[in-house]
Coordinates of C-alpha atoms and ligand atoms in Angstrom, one line a residue:
M1 CA -76.8 54.4 -72.8
L2 CA -74.6 56.6 -74.9
Y3 CA -70.8 57.1 -74.7
T4 CA -68.6 60.1 -75.0
S5 CA -64.9 60.8 -75.3
T6 CA -62.7 62.0 -72.5
R7 CA -61.1 64.5 -74.9
D8 CA -64.3 65.8 -76.6
K9 CA -67.5 65.6 -74.7
S10 CA -69.6 66.6 -77.7
I11 CA -69.1 63.1 -79.0
R12 CA -72.0 60.6 -78.8
V13 CA -71.6 57.0 -79.8
T14 CA -73.4 53.8 -78.9
S15 CA -71.7 51.1 -76.9
A16 CA -71.3 49.0 -80.0
Q17 CA -69.5 51.9 -81.7
A18 CA -67.3 52.5 -78.6
I19 CA -66.3 48.9 -78.5
A20 CA -65.8 48.5 -82.3
R21 CA -63.6 51.6 -82.4
G22 CA -61.6 51.0 -79.2
I23 CA -60.3 54.5 -78.9
S24 CA -61.9 57.9 -80.0
Q25 CA -60.4 59.7 -83.0
D26 CA -59.4 62.6 -80.8
G27 CA -57.2 60.3 -78.8
G28 CA -59.6 60.2 -75.9
L29 CA -61.2 57.1 -74.2
F30 CA -64.9 56.3 -74.4
V31 CA -66.9 56.5 -71.2
P32 CA -70.6 56.1 -70.6
I33 CA -72.2 59.5 -70.2
E34 CA -73.6 58.4 -66.8
I35 CA -73.0 55.6 -64.4
P36 CA -76.1 53.3 -64.1
K37 CA -77.1 52.4 -60.5
I38 CA -78.0 49.1 -58.8
S39 CA -79.8 49.0 -55.5
L40 CA -79.1 46.7 -52.5
D41 CA -82.3 44.9 -53.5
D42 CA -80.8 44.2 -56.9
I43 CA -77.6 42.9 -55.2
K44 CA -79.6 40.7 -52.9
R45 CA -81.4 39.2 -55.8
L46 CA -78.0 38.5 -57.6
V47 CA -76.7 36.5 -54.6
S48 CA -78.5 33.3 -55.7
C49 CA -77.6 33.9 -59.4
S50 CA -74.8 32.3 -61.4
Y51 CA -71.9 34.4 -62.7
I52 CA -73.4 34.5 -66.1
Q53 CA -76.7 35.8 -64.8
R54 CA -74.9 38.4 -62.7
A55 CA -72.9 39.5 -65.7
K56 CA -76.0 39.8 -67.8
E57 CA -77.7 42.1 -65.3
I58 CA -74.7 44.4 -65.2
L59 CA -73.8 44.4 -68.9
S60 CA -77.4 45.1 -69.9
L61 CA -77.2 48.4 -68.0
Y62 CA -74.1 49.5 -70.0
L63 CA -74.6 47.8 -73.4
T64 CA -78.2 48.9 -74.0
D65 CA -77.9 48.5 -77.8
F66 CA -77.2 44.8 -77.5
T67 CA -80.3 42.6 -77.5
S68 CA -80.9 40.1 -74.7
E69 CA -80.2 37.3 -77.1
E70 CA -76.9 38.9 -78.1
L71 CA -75.8 39.2 -74.5
D72 CA -76.7 35.6 -73.8
Y73 CA -74.7 34.5 -76.8
C74 CA -71.7 36.5 -75.7
L75 CA -71.8 35.5 -72.1
N76 CA -72.5 31.8 -72.6
G77 CA -69.6 31.7 -75.1
A78 CA -67.2 33.4 -72.8
Y79 CA -67.9 32.0 -69.3
A80 CA -69.2 28.6 -70.4
K81 CA -68.4 25.6 -68.2
G82 CA -65.1 24.2 -69.1
N83 CA -63.7 27.5 -70.3
F84 CA -63.1 28.6 -66.7
S85 CA -61.8 25.9 -64.4
D86 CA -64.0 27.0 -61.5
E87 CA -67.8 27.0 -61.9
K88 CA -68.0 30.3 -59.9
V89 CA -65.7 31.8 -62.6
A90 CA -64.2 34.3 -60.2
P91 CA -64.2 32.6 -56.8
L92 CA -63.3 33.9 -53.4
H93 CA -60.6 32.2 -51.3
T94 CA -60.6 33.0 -47.6
L95 CA -57.1 34.3 -46.5
D96 CA -58.0 35.1 -42.9
E97 CA -60.8 36.6 -40.8
S98 CA -60.8 39.9 -42.6
A99 CA -59.5 39.2 -46.1
E100 CA -60.8 37.3 -49.1
I101 CA -58.7 36.7 -52.2
L102 CA -60.7 37.2 -55.4
E103 CA -59.1 34.7 -57.8
L104 CA -59.4 36.2 -61.3
W105 CA -57.2 33.6 -63.0
K106 CA -59.3 30.5 -63.6
G107 CA -59.5 31.2 -67.4
P108 CA -57.6 29.6 -70.2
T109 CA -54.4 31.6 -69.9
C110 CA -54.3 31.7 -66.1
A111 CA -54.3 35.5 -65.7
F112 CA -57.1 37.9 -64.9
K113 CA -57.0 39.3 -68.4
D114 CA -59.2 36.3 -69.4
M115 CA -62.1 37.7 -67.5
A116 CA -62.4 40.4 -70.1
L117 CA -60.6 39.0 -73.1
Q118 CA -62.7 35.8 -73.3
L119 CA -65.7 38.0 -73.6
L120 CA -64.3 40.8 -75.8
P121 CA -64.2 38.9 -79.1
Y122 CA -67.9 38.1 -78.8
L123 CA -68.7 41.7 -77.9
L124 CA -66.6 43.0 -80.7
T125 CA -67.9 40.8 -83.4
V126 CA -71.5 41.5 -82.4
A127 CA -70.6 45.3 -82.1
S128 CA -68.9 45.5 -85.5
G129 CA -71.8 43.5 -87.0
K130 CA -73.9 46.5 -86.0
S131 CA -71.6 49.4 -86.7
A132 CA -69.3 48.2 -89.5
P133 CA -70.7 45.0 -91.0
D134 CA -68.4 44.8 -94.0
K135 CA -65.1 45.3 -92.3
E136 CA -62.5 42.9 -91.2
I137 CA -61.2 43.8 -87.7
V138 CA -57.6 44.1 -87.0
I139 CA -56.7 43.9 -83.3
L140 CA -53.4 45.5 -82.3
V141 CA -52.2 44.8 -78.8
A142 CA -49.3 46.2 -76.8
T143 CA -48.7 43.9 -73.9
S144 CA -46.7 43.8 -70.7
G145 CA -47.3 40.1 -70.7
D146 CA -50.7 38.7 -69.8
T147 CA -52.9 40.8 -72.2
G148 CA -51.1 39.5 -75.2
K149 CA -51.7 35.8 -74.5
A150 CA -55.2 36.3 -73.3
A151 CA -56.1 38.4 -76.4
L152 CA -54.5 35.8 -78.7
E153 CA -56.4 33.0 -77.1
G154 CA -59.6 35.0 -77.2
F155 CA -59.3 36.0 -80.8
K156 CA -57.7 32.9 -82.3
D157 CA -59.6 31.8 -85.4
V158 CA -62.4 34.2 -84.7
A159 CA -64.0 34.9 -88.2
K160 CA -63.3 38.3 -89.8
T161 CA -60.6 39.2 -87.3
K162 CA -56.8 39.4 -87.3
I163 CA -54.6 39.9 -84.3
L164 CA -51.1 41.2 -83.8
V165 CA -49.4 41.4 -80.5
F166 CA -46.3 43.5 -79.6
Y167 CA -44.4 42.7 -76.4
P168 CA -41.2 44.2 -74.9
E169 CA -38.5 41.7 -75.5
E170 CA -36.9 41.9 -72.0
G171 CA -40.1 42.8 -70.1
V172 CA -42.1 39.5 -69.8
S173 CA -41.5 36.3 -67.9
P174 CA -40.2 33.1 -69.7
M175 CA -43.6 31.5 -69.2
Q176 CA -45.5 34.5 -70.6
K177 CA -43.1 34.6 -73.6
L178 CA -43.5 30.9 -74.3
Q179 CA -47.3 31.3 -74.0
M180 CA -47.3 33.9 -76.8
T181 CA -44.6 32.7 -79.1
T182 CA -46.2 29.2 -79.3
Q183 CA -49.7 30.6 -80.0
E184 CA -51.8 28.6 -82.4
G185 CA -54.3 30.0 -84.9
E186 CA -54.4 31.1 -88.5
N187 CA -55.2 34.8 -87.8
V188 CA -52.5 35.5 -85.2
S189 CA -49.1 37.2 -85.2
V190 CA -46.7 38.0 -82.4
C191 CA -43.6 40.3 -82.5
A192 CA -41.1 41.4 -79.8
I193 CA -39.9 45.0 -79.8
E194 CA -36.7 46.5 -78.5
G195 CA -38.0 48.7 -75.7
N196 CA -40.3 48.6 -72.7
F197 CA -44.0 48.3 -72.4
D198 CA -44.6 52.1 -72.7
D199 CA -42.7 52.0 -76.0
A200 CA -44.9 49.2 -77.2
Q201 CA -48.1 51.0 -76.0
N202 CA -47.1 54.4 -77.4
G203 CA -46.3 52.7 -80.8
V204 CA -49.6 51.0 -80.9
K205 CA -51.5 54.2 -79.9
A206 CA -49.6 56.2 -82.6
I207 CA -50.6 53.6 -85.3
F208 CA -54.2 53.7 -84.0
T209 CA -54.6 57.5 -84.2
D210 CA -52.8 58.0 -87.5
K211 CA -55.4 59.1 -90.1
K212 CA -53.3 58.0 -93.1
I213 CA -52.9 54.5 -91.8
A214 CA -56.7 54.3 -91.0
E215 CA -57.5 55.4 -94.6
K216 CA -55.1 52.8 -96.0
L217 CA -56.7 50.1 -93.9
D218 CA -60.2 51.3 -94.9
S219 CA -59.2 50.8 -98.6
M220 CA -58.2 47.3 -97.7
G221 CA -61.7 46.6 -96.2
M222 CA -60.3 46.6 -92.7
M223 CA -60.4 48.6 -89.5
F224 CA -58.4 48.7 -86.3
S225 CA -59.7 47.9 -83.0
S226 CA -58.1 47.6 -79.6
A227 CA -58.0 44.8 -77.1
N228 CA -56.1 46.9 -74.6
S229 CA -57.8 48.1 -71.5
I230 CA -58.4 51.4 -73.2
N231 CA -61.3 49.6 -75.0
W232 CA -64.6 49.9 -73.1
G233 CA -65.3 46.3 -74.0
R234 CA -62.3 45.4 -71.8
L235 CA -63.5 47.4 -68.9
V236 CA -67.1 46.6 -68.6
P237 CA -66.7 42.8 -68.0
Q238 CA -64.4 43.7 -65.1
I239 CA -67.1 45.7 -63.3
V240 CA -69.0 42.4 -63.1
Y241 CA -66.6 40.6 -60.8
Y242 CA -66.6 43.3 -58.2
V243 CA -70.4 43.1 -58.0
S244 CA -70.1 39.3 -58.0
A245 CA -67.5 39.4 -55.2
Y246 CA -69.8 41.4 -53.0
C247 CA -72.6 38.9 -53.7
D248 CA -70.2 36.1 -52.7
M249 CA -69.1 37.9 -49.5
L250 CA -72.8 38.0 -48.6
E251 CA -73.3 34.4 -49.6
K252 CA -70.4 33.3 -47.4
G253 CA -71.8 35.3 -44.5
K254 CA -68.7 37.5 -44.3
I255 CA -70.8 40.6 -44.4
Q256 CA -74.5 41.7 -44.1
L257 CA -76.3 43.4 -47.0
G258 CA -75.2 47.0 -47.0
D259 CA -72.0 46.5 -45.1
E260 CA -69.0 48.2 -46.7
I261 CA -66.0 46.4 -48.0
N262 CA -62.5 47.5 -49.0
V263 CA -61.0 46.4 -52.3
V264 CA -57.2 46.0 -53.0
V265 CA -56.0 45.9 -56.6
P266 CA -52.5 45.3 -57.9
T267 CA -52.4 48.0 -60.6
G268 CA -50.6 48.8 -63.8
N269 CA -52.7 50.5 -66.4
F270 CA -55.4 51.4 -63.8
G271 CA -58.0 49.3 -65.7
N272 CA -58.8 46.7 -63.0
I273 CA -59.1 49.3 -60.2
L274 CA -61.1 51.6 -62.4
A275 CA -63.7 48.8 -62.8
A276 CA -63.9 48.6 -59.0
Y277 CA -64.5 52.3 -59.0
Y278 CA -67.4 51.9 -61.4
A279 CA -68.8 49.2 -59.2
K280 CA -68.6 51.5 -56.2
E281 CA -70.3 54.4 -58.2
M282 CA -73.0 52.0 -59.3
G283 CA -73.9 51.4 -55.7
V284 CA -71.9 48.5 -54.4
P285 CA -71.0 49.4 -50.8
I286 CA -67.2 49.8 -51.2
K287 CA -65.4 52.1 -48.8
K288 CA -61.8 52.3 -49.9
L289 CA -60.1 51.3 -53.1
I290 CA -56.6 50.5 -52.3
C291 CA -54.2 50.8 -55.2
A292 CA -51.1 48.6 -55.0
S293 CA -48.0 49.3 -57.1
N294 CA -44.5 47.7 -57.3
A295 CA -41.3 49.7 -57.4
N296 CA -42.8 51.7 -60.4
D297 CA -44.7 53.8 -57.9
V298 CA -46.0 56.6 -60.1
L299 CA -49.6 55.9 -59.1
T300 CA -48.9 55.7 -55.4
E301 CA -47.3 59.2 -55.6
F302 CA -50.1 60.5 -57.7
L303 CA -52.9 59.3 -55.5
K304 CA -51.1 60.6 -52.4
T305 CA -50.1 64.0 -53.8
G306 CA -52.3 64.8 -56.9
K307 CA -49.1 65.1 -58.9
Y308 CA -48.5 62.7 -61.8
N309 CA -44.8 62.5 -62.8
K310 CA -43.6 59.9 -65.2
I311 CA -40.1 61.3 -65.3
R312 CA -38.5 58.8 -63.0
D313 CA -36.5 55.6 -63.3
F314 CA -38.2 52.7 -64.8
Y315 CA -37.7 49.4 -63.0
T316 CA -38.1 45.9 -64.4
T317 CA -39.6 44.0 -61.5
I318 CA -40.8 40.5 -60.7
S319 CA -44.4 41.7 -61.2
P320 CA -43.9 42.8 -64.9
S321 CA -47.6 43.3 -65.7
M322 CA -47.4 46.4 -63.4
D323 CA -44.1 47.8 -64.9
I324 CA -45.9 50.8 -66.3
L325 CA -45.2 54.6 -66.1
I326 CA -48.2 55.8 -68.1
S327 CA -51.5 54.4 -66.7
S328 CA -53.9 55.0 -69.6
N329 CA -57.1 54.3 -67.7
L330 CA -56.4 57.0 -65.2
E331 CA -57.7 59.4 -67.8
R332 CA -61.2 58.0 -67.4
L333 CA -61.1 58.5 -63.6
L334 CA -59.9 62.1 -64.0
F335 CA -62.7 62.8 -66.5
L336 CA -65.3 61.5 -64.2
M337 CA -63.9 63.3 -61.2
N338 CA -63.4 66.7 -62.9
G339 CA -67.1 66.8 -63.8
M340 CA -66.5 65.7 -67.4
D341 CA -64.4 68.7 -68.2
D342 CA -62.8 67.6 -71.5
K343 CA -60.8 70.9 -72.0
L344 CA -59.2 70.6 -68.6
L345 CA -58.5 67.0 -69.2
C346 CA -56.8 67.8 -72.5
E347 CA -54.6 70.3 -70.7
W348 CA -53.4 67.7 -68.2
M349 CA -52.8 65.1 -71.0
K350 CA -50.9 67.7 -73.0
D351 CA -48.8 68.5 -70.0
L352 CA -48.1 64.8 -69.6
S353 CA -47.0 64.3 -73.2
D354 CA -45.0 67.6 -73.4
N355 CA -43.5 67.7 -69.9
G356 CA -44.0 64.2 -68.5
K357 CA -46.2 65.4 -65.7
Y358 CA -49.4 67.2 -64.6
T359 CA -51.1 68.2 -61.4
V360 CA -54.8 67.9 -60.8
N361 CA -56.9 70.6 -59.2
S362 CA -58.0 70.5 -55.5
L363 CA -61.5 69.4 -56.5
V364 CA -60.3 66.3 -58.1
F365 CA -57.6 65.6 -55.5
D366 CA -60.1 65.8 -52.6
K367 CA -62.3 63.3 -54.4
I368 CA -59.3 61.0 -54.9
K369 CA -58.3 61.2 -51.2
N370 CA -61.9 60.3 -50.2
T371 CA -61.9 57.1 -52.2
F372 CA -58.4 55.9 -52.8
E373 CA -55.6 54.6 -50.7
A374 CA -52.3 53.7 -52.3
G375 CA -49.1 51.9 -51.5
C376 CA -46.2 50.3 -53.2
C377 CA -43.6 47.6 -52.5
D378 CA -40.3 46.5 -53.9
D379 CA -39.3 43.0 -55.1
V380 CA -37.7 42.0 -51.8
K381 CA -40.9 42.8 -49.8
T382 CA -43.0 41.1 -52.5
K383 CA -41.0 37.9 -52.1
Q384 CA -41.1 38.1 -48.3
T385 CA -44.9 38.5 -48.5
I386 CA -45.2 35.5 -50.8
A387 CA -43.2 33.3 -48.4
Q388 CA -45.1 34.6 -45.4
T389 CA -48.5 34.1 -47.0
F390 CA -47.5 30.5 -47.9
N391 CA -46.0 29.6 -44.6
Q392 CA -48.5 31.3 -42.3
K393 CA -51.8 31.1 -44.3
D394 CA -51.1 28.1 -46.6
Y395 CA -51.8 30.2 -49.7
L396 CA -49.5 30.3 -52.7
C397 CA -49.8 33.6 -54.6
D398 CA -48.2 35.1 -57.7
T399 CA -45.9 38.1 -57.6
H400 CA -48.6 40.6 -58.5
T401 CA -51.0 39.3 -55.8
G402 CA -47.9 39.4 -53.5
V403 CA -47.7 43.2 -54.0
A404 CA -51.4 43.6 -53.2
I405 CA -51.1 41.5 -50.0
A406 CA -48.1 43.5 -48.9
V407 CA -49.8 46.8 -49.5
Y408 CA -52.9 45.5 -47.8
D409 CA -50.9 44.5 -44.7
D410 CA -49.3 47.9 -44.5
Y411 CA -52.6 49.6 -44.9
V412 CA -54.2 47.6 -42.1
K413 CA -51.2 48.3 -39.8
T414 CA -51.1 52.0 -40.4
S415 CA -54.9 52.7 -40.6
D416 CA -56.3 50.2 -38.1
D417 CA -59.2 49.9 -40.6
K418 CA -60.9 46.5 -40.0
T419 CA -63.3 46.6 -42.9
P420 CA -63.7 43.2 -44.6
T421 CA -61.5 43.3 -47.7
V422 CA -61.4 41.7 -51.1
I423 CA -57.9 41.4 -52.5
A424 CA -57.8 41.0 -56.3
S425 CA -55.5 38.1 -57.3
T426 CA -54.5 38.6 -60.9
A427 CA -52.4 35.6 -61.9
N428 CA -51.8 31.9 -61.2
P429 CA -48.4 31.6 -59.3
Y430 CA -47.1 29.2 -62.0
K431 CA -47.1 32.1 -64.5
F432 CA -44.2 33.5 -62.5
S433 CA -42.7 30.2 -61.3
S434 CA -39.1 31.3 -60.9
S435 CA -39.8 34.4 -58.8
V436 CA -42.4 32.5 -56.7
L437 CA -40.0 29.5 -56.1
D438 CA -37.2 32.0 -55.3
A439 CA -39.5 33.6 -52.7
I440 CA -40.3 30.3 -51.0
R441 CA -37.0 28.5 -51.3
P442 CA -34.4 31.3 -51.9
G443 CA -31.6 30.3 -54.4
M444 CA -33.3 27.0 -55.4
A445 CA -34.3 28.2 -58.9
K446 CA -30.8 29.2 -59.8
G447 CA -29.6 27.5 -63.0
M448 CA -32.8 25.6 -63.5
D449 CA -34.8 25.8 -66.7
E450 CA -38.5 27.0 -66.6
F451 CA -40.0 23.5 -66.4
D452 CA -37.6 22.2 -63.7
I453 CA -38.7 25.3 -61.7
V454 CA -42.4 24.4 -62.3
L455 CA -41.6 20.9 -61.0
G456 CA -39.7 22.3 -58.1
L457 CA -42.5 24.6 -57.1
H458 CA -44.9 21.7 -57.3
V459 CA -42.7 19.5 -55.1
E460 CA -42.1 22.2 -52.5
T461 CA -45.7 23.4 -52.3
G462 CA -48.0 20.6 -53.4
V463 CA -49.9 23.1 -55.6
E464 CA -50.8 21.8 -59.1
C465 CA -49.5 23.6 -62.2
P466 CA -52.4 24.2 -64.5
A467 CA -52.3 21.9 -67.6
Q468 CA -52.3 24.7 -70.1
L469 CA -49.0 25.9 -68.6
A470 CA -47.5 22.5 -68.0
N471 CA -48.3 21.5 -71.6
L472 CA -46.1 24.2 -73.1
K473 CA -43.0 22.1 -72.2
G474 CA -41.1 21.3 -75.4
K475 CA -43.5 23.2 -77.7
E476 CA -41.7 25.0 -80.6
P477 CA -42.1 28.8 -80.8
R478 CA -43.9 29.9 -84.0
F479 CA -43.0 33.6 -83.7
T480 CA -39.4 34.7 -83.1
K481 CA -39.2 38.1 -84.7
C482 CA -38.0 41.2 -82.8
C483 CA -38.3 44.7 -84.3
K484 CA -37.3 48.3 -83.5
K485 CA -40.0 50.5 -82.2
E486 CA -39.8 52.7 -85.4
D487 CA -40.6 49.6 -87.4
M488 CA -43.9 48.7 -85.8
E489 CA -46.0 50.2 -88.6
S490 CA -44.2 48.2 -91.3
V491 CA -44.6 45.0 -89.2
V492 CA -48.3 45.6 -89.1
F493 CA -48.6 45.9 -92.9
Q494 CA -46.4 42.8 -93.4
M495 CA -48.7 40.9 -91.2
L496 CA -51.8 42.1 -93.0
A497 CA -50.3 41.2 -96.4
K498 CA -50.0 37.6 -95.3
Ligands
PLP501 C1 -52.6 43.3 -66.4 C2 -52.2 42.8 -65.0 C3 -52.2 43.7 -63.9 C4 -52.5 45.1 -64.0 O1 -53.9 45.4 -64.3 P1 -54.3 46.8 -64.8 O2 -55.7 46.7 -65.2 O3 -53.4 47.2 -65.9 O4 -54.2 47.7 -63.6 C5 -51.9 43.1 -62.7 N1 -51.5 41.8 -62.6 C6 -51.5 41.0 -63.6 C7 -51.1 39.5 -63.5 C8 -51.8 41.4 -64.9 O5 -51.8 40.6 -65.9

């Protein structure tokens, strides 16, 4: 399987090269030139398989230049027993007769980013061993919260790699911040920036695509790579859990082989839901992909109208990992849907960077309408949904999952669509303790510090706080630096000089 760039379809690279480079030199994203298929018989066979076996089957279709032994090494390292707290890795929890929650946060940092970022360092070191064996890899990350910690944890002390994470100073939860600033490991650095997530992401993208910086790094025996969801190595592990969820729906007797399901995904950068789209295109019987946004509803508007417009107010919400106005992975969907027309895609992306907006043609918009539904919900409704879900269904969810459940409820009410549904749950509720406690016991969290809130949430709900979060109590931060967005480049070189 070869890969091309969304902004120059004459490009051909192997999966190892796509993963090692992260982003194409033309600024485009790597995509496989075709989507491999799986049959219902394949799916039936996977039902009795472990998560690692399911993952191997799917990954071997995309990463054809990895040997079977290399895939085993990567998958056994990432999803080994003990690394994820549930042996199913990404288990389903029954919410009610028609909806299952796909819990994607059983990994070491308690957010769904672990699903990909526990595997990526393995994929990347194998990939760079093939395509650039002498180079040290420098991972730059812009994070809205969860990616940063998951990437730090995945890459800490991995030989021949260094990692630097930028996060928006005011844009992450106290628990997320503490998780990052206390990170251990010799090859890690963390820096806050004055600005929001888009500032951090734009800064990192600019550093990545700057030829002079790349040359300087090359002369130092290093190369950049990306652990953001623009890296194909982030996306491909996420396809696996949608195939796996379908298998588990079969195993639980919720559906029969071939029955369609709907999938609801709380979305920010469009990576997670794009993985579900790939699963659908591969042949998993998925009817609708339902995109859930918070008050930053740029995607809801786009999927309903075909017009993308980032010129709008930016809101800091209680679901910060979705506080995003530029959804990078949407570019991949548009490229697939416009028949891989790189010129047209470049026009849209230029419109976006020059004018802050673009409108897709009717061909693409019709395809979008056939596949996607979209909805959004503000913080008040998110909190109501968290409380209702806890009180009526005895399930404590985080704020991002709360958005997804609210949008799902609305969709069912307005469409009367009774298709069995998988709702992606992207974080453990204790990562956002204060908002979750406030939803369940309004006002109670006021004036309490983060770990009193954790205790309060435990007392009120009986749900255990994962040890890796509880153990952060009293831990001294190692990284306290905050820089201006113009200074990101110099922070990178300061870190590399260490
Ligand atoms: C990253 C993240 C999201 C958004 O995922 P995308 O792939 O960017 O759409 C949602 N919820 C949580 C908790 C996250 O960490």
